[in-house]
XYZ file of C-alpha atoms in Angstrom:
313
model
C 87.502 116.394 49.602
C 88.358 119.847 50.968
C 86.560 122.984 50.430
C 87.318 126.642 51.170
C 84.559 127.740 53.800
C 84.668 130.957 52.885
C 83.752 130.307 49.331
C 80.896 127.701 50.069
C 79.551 129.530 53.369
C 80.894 132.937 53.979
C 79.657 134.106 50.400
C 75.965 133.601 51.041
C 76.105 134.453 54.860
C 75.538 138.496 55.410
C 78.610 139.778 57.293
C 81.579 138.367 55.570
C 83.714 139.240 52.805
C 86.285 136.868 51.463
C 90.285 137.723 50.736
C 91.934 134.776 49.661
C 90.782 131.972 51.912
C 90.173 134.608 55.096
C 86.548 135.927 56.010
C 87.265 139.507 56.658
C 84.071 140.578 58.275
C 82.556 137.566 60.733
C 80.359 139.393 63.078
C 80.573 137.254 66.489
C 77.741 136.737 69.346
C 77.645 140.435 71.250
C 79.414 140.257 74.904
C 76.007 140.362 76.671
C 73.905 138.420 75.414
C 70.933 140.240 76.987
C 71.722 143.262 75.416
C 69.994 144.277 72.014
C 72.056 144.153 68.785
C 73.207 147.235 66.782
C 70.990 148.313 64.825
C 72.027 148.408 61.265
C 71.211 146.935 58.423
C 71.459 142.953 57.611
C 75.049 142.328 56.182
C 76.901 145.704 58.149
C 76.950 144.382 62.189
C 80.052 145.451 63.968
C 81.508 142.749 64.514
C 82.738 141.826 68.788
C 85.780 140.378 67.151
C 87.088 141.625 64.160
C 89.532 139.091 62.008
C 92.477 141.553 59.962
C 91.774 142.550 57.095
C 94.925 140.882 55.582
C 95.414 137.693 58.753
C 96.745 134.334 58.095
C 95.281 131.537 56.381
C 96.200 128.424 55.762
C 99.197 127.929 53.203
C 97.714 125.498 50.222
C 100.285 122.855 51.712
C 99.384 123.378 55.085
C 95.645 122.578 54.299
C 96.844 119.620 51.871
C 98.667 118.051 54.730
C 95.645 118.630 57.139
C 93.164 117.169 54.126
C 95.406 114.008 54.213
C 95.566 113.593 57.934
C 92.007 114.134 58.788
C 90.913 111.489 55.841
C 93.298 109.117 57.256
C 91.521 109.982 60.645
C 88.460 109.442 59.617
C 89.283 106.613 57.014
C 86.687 103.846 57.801
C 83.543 106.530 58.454
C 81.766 108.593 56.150
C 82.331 112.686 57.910
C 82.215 115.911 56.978
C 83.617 118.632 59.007
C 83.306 122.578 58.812
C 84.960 125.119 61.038
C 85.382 129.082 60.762
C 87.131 130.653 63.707
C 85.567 133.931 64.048
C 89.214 135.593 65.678
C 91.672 135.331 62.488
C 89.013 134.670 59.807
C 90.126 131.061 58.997
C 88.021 128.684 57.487
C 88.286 125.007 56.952
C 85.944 121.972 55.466
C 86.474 118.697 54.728
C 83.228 117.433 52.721
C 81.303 120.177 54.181
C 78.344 119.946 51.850
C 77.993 116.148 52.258
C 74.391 114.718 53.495
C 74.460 112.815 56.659
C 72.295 111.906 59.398
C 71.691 114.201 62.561
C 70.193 112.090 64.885
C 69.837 114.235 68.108
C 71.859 117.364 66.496
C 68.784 117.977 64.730
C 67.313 118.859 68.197
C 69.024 122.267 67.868
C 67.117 123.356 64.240
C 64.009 121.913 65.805
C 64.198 124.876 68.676
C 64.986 127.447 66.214
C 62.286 126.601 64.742
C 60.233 126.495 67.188
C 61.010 130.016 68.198
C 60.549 131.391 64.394
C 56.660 129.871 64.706
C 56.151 131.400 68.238
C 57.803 134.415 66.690
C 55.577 134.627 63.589
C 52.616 134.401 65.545
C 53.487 137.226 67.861
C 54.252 135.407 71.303
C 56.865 133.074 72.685
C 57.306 129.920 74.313
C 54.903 128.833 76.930
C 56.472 127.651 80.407
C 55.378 124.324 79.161
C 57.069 124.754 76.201
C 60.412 126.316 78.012
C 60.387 122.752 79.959
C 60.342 120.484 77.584
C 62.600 122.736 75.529
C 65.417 121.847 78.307
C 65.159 118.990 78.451
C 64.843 118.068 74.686
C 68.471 120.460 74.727
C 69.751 119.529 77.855
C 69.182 115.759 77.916
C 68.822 114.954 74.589
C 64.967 113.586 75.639
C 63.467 112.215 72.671
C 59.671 112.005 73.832
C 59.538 115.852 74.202
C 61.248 115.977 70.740
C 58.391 114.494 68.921
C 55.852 117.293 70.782
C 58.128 120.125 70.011
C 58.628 118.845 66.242
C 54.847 118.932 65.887
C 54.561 122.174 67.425
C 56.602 123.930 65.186
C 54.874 122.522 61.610
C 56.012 119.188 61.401
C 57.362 118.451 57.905
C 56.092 121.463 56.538
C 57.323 124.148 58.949
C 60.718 122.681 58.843
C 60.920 123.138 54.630
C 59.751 126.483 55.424
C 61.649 127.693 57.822
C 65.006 125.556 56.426
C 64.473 128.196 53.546
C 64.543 131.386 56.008
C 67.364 129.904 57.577
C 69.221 129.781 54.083
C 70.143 125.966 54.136
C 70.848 124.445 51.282
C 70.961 121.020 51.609
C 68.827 120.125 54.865
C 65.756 117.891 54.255
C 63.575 116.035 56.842
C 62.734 112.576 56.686
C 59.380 112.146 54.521
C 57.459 110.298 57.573
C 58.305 112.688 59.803
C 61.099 110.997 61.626
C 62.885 114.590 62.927
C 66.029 112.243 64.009
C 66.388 111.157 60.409
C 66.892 114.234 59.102
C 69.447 114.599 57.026
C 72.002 117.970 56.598
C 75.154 119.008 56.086
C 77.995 120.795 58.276
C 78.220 123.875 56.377
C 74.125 124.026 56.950
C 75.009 123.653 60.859
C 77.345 125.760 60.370
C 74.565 128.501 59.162
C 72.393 127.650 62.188
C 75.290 128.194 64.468
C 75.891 132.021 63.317
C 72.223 132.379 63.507
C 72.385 131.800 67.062
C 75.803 132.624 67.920
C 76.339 136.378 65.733
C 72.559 136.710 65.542
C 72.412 136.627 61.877
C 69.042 135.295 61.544
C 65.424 135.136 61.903
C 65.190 135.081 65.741
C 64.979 137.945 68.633
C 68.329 138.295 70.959
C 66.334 136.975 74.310
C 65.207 133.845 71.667
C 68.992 132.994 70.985
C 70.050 133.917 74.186
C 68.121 131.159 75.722
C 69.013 128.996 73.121
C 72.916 129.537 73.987
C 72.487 129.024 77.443
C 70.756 125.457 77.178
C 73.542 124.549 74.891
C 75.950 125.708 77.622
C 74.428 123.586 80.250
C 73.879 120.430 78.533
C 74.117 117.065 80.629
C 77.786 116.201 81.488
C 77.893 113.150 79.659
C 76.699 114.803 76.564
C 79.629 117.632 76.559
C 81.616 115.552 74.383
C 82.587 116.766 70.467
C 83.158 120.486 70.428
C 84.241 120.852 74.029
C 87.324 118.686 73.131
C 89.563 121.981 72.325
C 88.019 123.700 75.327
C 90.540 125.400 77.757
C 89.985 125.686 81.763
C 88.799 129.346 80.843
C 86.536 128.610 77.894
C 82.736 128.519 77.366
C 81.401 125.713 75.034
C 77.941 125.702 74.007
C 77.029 122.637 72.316
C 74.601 119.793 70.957
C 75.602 116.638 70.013
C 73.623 113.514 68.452
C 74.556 109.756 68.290
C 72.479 106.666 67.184
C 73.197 103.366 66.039
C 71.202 102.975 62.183
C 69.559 99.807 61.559
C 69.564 100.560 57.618
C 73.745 101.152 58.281
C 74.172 97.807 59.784
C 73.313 99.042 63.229
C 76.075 101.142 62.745
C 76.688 104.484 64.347
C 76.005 108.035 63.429
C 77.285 110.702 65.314
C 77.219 114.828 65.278
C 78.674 117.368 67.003
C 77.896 121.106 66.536
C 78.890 124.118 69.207
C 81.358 126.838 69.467
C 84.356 127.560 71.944
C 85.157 131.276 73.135
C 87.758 131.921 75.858
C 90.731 134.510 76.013
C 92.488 132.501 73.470
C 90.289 131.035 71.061
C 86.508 131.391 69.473
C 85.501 129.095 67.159
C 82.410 127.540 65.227
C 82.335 123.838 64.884
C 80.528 121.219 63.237
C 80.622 117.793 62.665
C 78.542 114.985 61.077
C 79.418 111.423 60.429
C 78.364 107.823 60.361
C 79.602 104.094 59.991
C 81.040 103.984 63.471
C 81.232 100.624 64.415
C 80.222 101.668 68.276
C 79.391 105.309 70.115
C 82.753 105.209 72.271
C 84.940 104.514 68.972
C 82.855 107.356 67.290
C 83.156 109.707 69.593
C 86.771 109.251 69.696
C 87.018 109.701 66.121
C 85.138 113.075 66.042
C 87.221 114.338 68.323
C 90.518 113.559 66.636
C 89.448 115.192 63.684
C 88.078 118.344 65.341
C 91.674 118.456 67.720
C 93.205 118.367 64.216
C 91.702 121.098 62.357
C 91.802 122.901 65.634
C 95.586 122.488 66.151
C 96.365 122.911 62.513
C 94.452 126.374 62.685
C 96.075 127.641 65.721
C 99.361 127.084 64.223
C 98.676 129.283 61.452
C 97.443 132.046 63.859
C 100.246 132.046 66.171
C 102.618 132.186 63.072
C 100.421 134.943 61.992
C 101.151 136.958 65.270
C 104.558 136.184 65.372
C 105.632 137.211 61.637
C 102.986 140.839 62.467
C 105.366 141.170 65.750
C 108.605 140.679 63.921
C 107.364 143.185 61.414
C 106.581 145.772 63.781
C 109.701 145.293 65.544
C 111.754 146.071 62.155
């Protein structure tokens, strides 16, 4: 089923207010990232890219045809999909609150995490730490995973800090399996402003490194996200993939990132499962995310061109 992002996310996020089914007010990830953030209170950041007040949006059929393509899409898998882009204020999601596995995606929360405990004890990551931090980003590498998962509080730090992060339907696996966790795309969604518009619980440099490992992940991993990347676009991304023994060997695969360029800036996340193999998944993620995608820059460009035929009467 569909459901309008900007009632089940922008509400509880600080730095968006809702007209119709456009988030007025998304605050998007500074120009340097180096540089410190305004300093203002939680909820009131200028925002680097500020969506009209009154933009386009989706027409109810125009996001009734895209519910019933993107279902047929993604027909024989379980998915849910959830996308804001941060230039016009549109917001889509297709069973954005459903539960399904991360695999590897959860790899992203973990180092937020991580840096919220390094944080809250008044330091930061060792160089050991930075390492394996790469690589657990960067290659996906599960062995450094399991260190980094510990370091950060193991089943108990994750509750905890899922709570500071304001996800609402994120839950680790009880024996402390971090690739079984289990979330949703509106939660990834959350995670992604965190660390994209710095809405959350971690310092700029924190983030900043965070967005740069996601930037420079392996080239065989910068599938997903990156499919709606132009020549002159930046994708940051982390994806996940696994075949599930208790899904019939199975597959589940997740995608999570954002795309900025000169024509485009955008928040993505997907989760899904019940691929019968990784190449077949990976193809379907990326039809549904070209859809949304395409349906949503449709309804922008129609949105420039009815402002520019106003302005020429």
């Amino acid at each position: 089923m569909s459901v309008l992002l900007t009632l089940g996310i922008a509400l509880t996020l600080p730095g968006s207010v809702v007209t119709g089914t456009v988030a007025t007010s998304f605050a998007a990830r500074p120009p340097d990232r180096g540089a410190a953030m305004p300093s203002s209170p939680a909820g009131s950041l200028a925002p680097a890219t500020t969506p009209p007040s009154s933009g386009p949006a989706l027409s109810i059929d125009e996001r009734r045809d895209l519910d019933r393509r993107i279902t047929e899409l993604g027909r024989e898998v379980e998915f849910g999909i959830a996308v804001q882009d941060l230039r016009t204020g549109i917001a889509y999601g297709h069973d954005a609150e459903r539960a399904l596995p991360t695999a590897s995606v959860a790899k992203l929360t973990i180092l937020t995490m991580l840096y919220m405990c390094v944080e809250e004890e008044g330091g930061g990551l060792t160089s050991d730490e930075l390492s394996r931090a790469e690589r657990m980003i960067r290659h996906s590498d599960n062995e450094v995973t399991d260190g980094l998962y510990t370091r950060m509080g193991y089943i108990e730090g994750f509750e905890r800090y899922a709570a500071e992060l304001g996800f609402t339907a994120t839950e680790p696996h009880p024996s402390g399996s971090w690739g079984s966790t289990m979330s949703t795309p509106a939660d990834q969604l959350r995670l992604l402003r965190v660390l994209y518009s710095g809405e959350g619980p971690i310092t700029d440099d924190s983030r900043s490194h965070v967005l740069d490992l996601m930037e420079t992940v392996a080239p065989e991993q910068a599938w997903g996200v990156s499919v709606v990347a132009g020549p002159e676009d930046t994708v940051g991304l982390k994806n996940g993939w696994t075949p599930r023994p208790s899904d019939g060997d199975r597959w589940a695969l997740g995608t999570v990132g954002y795309v900025v360029g000169p024509d485009r800036e955008y928040l993505v996340a997907v989760l899904s499962r019940g691929h019968a193999d990784y190449a077949s998944g990976v193809e379907t993620v990326e039809d549904l995310i070209t859809e949304v995608i395409e349906t949503i820059e449709g309804a922008g460009e129609r949105g420039r061109t009815s402002a520019g035929d106003t302005f020429a009467r």
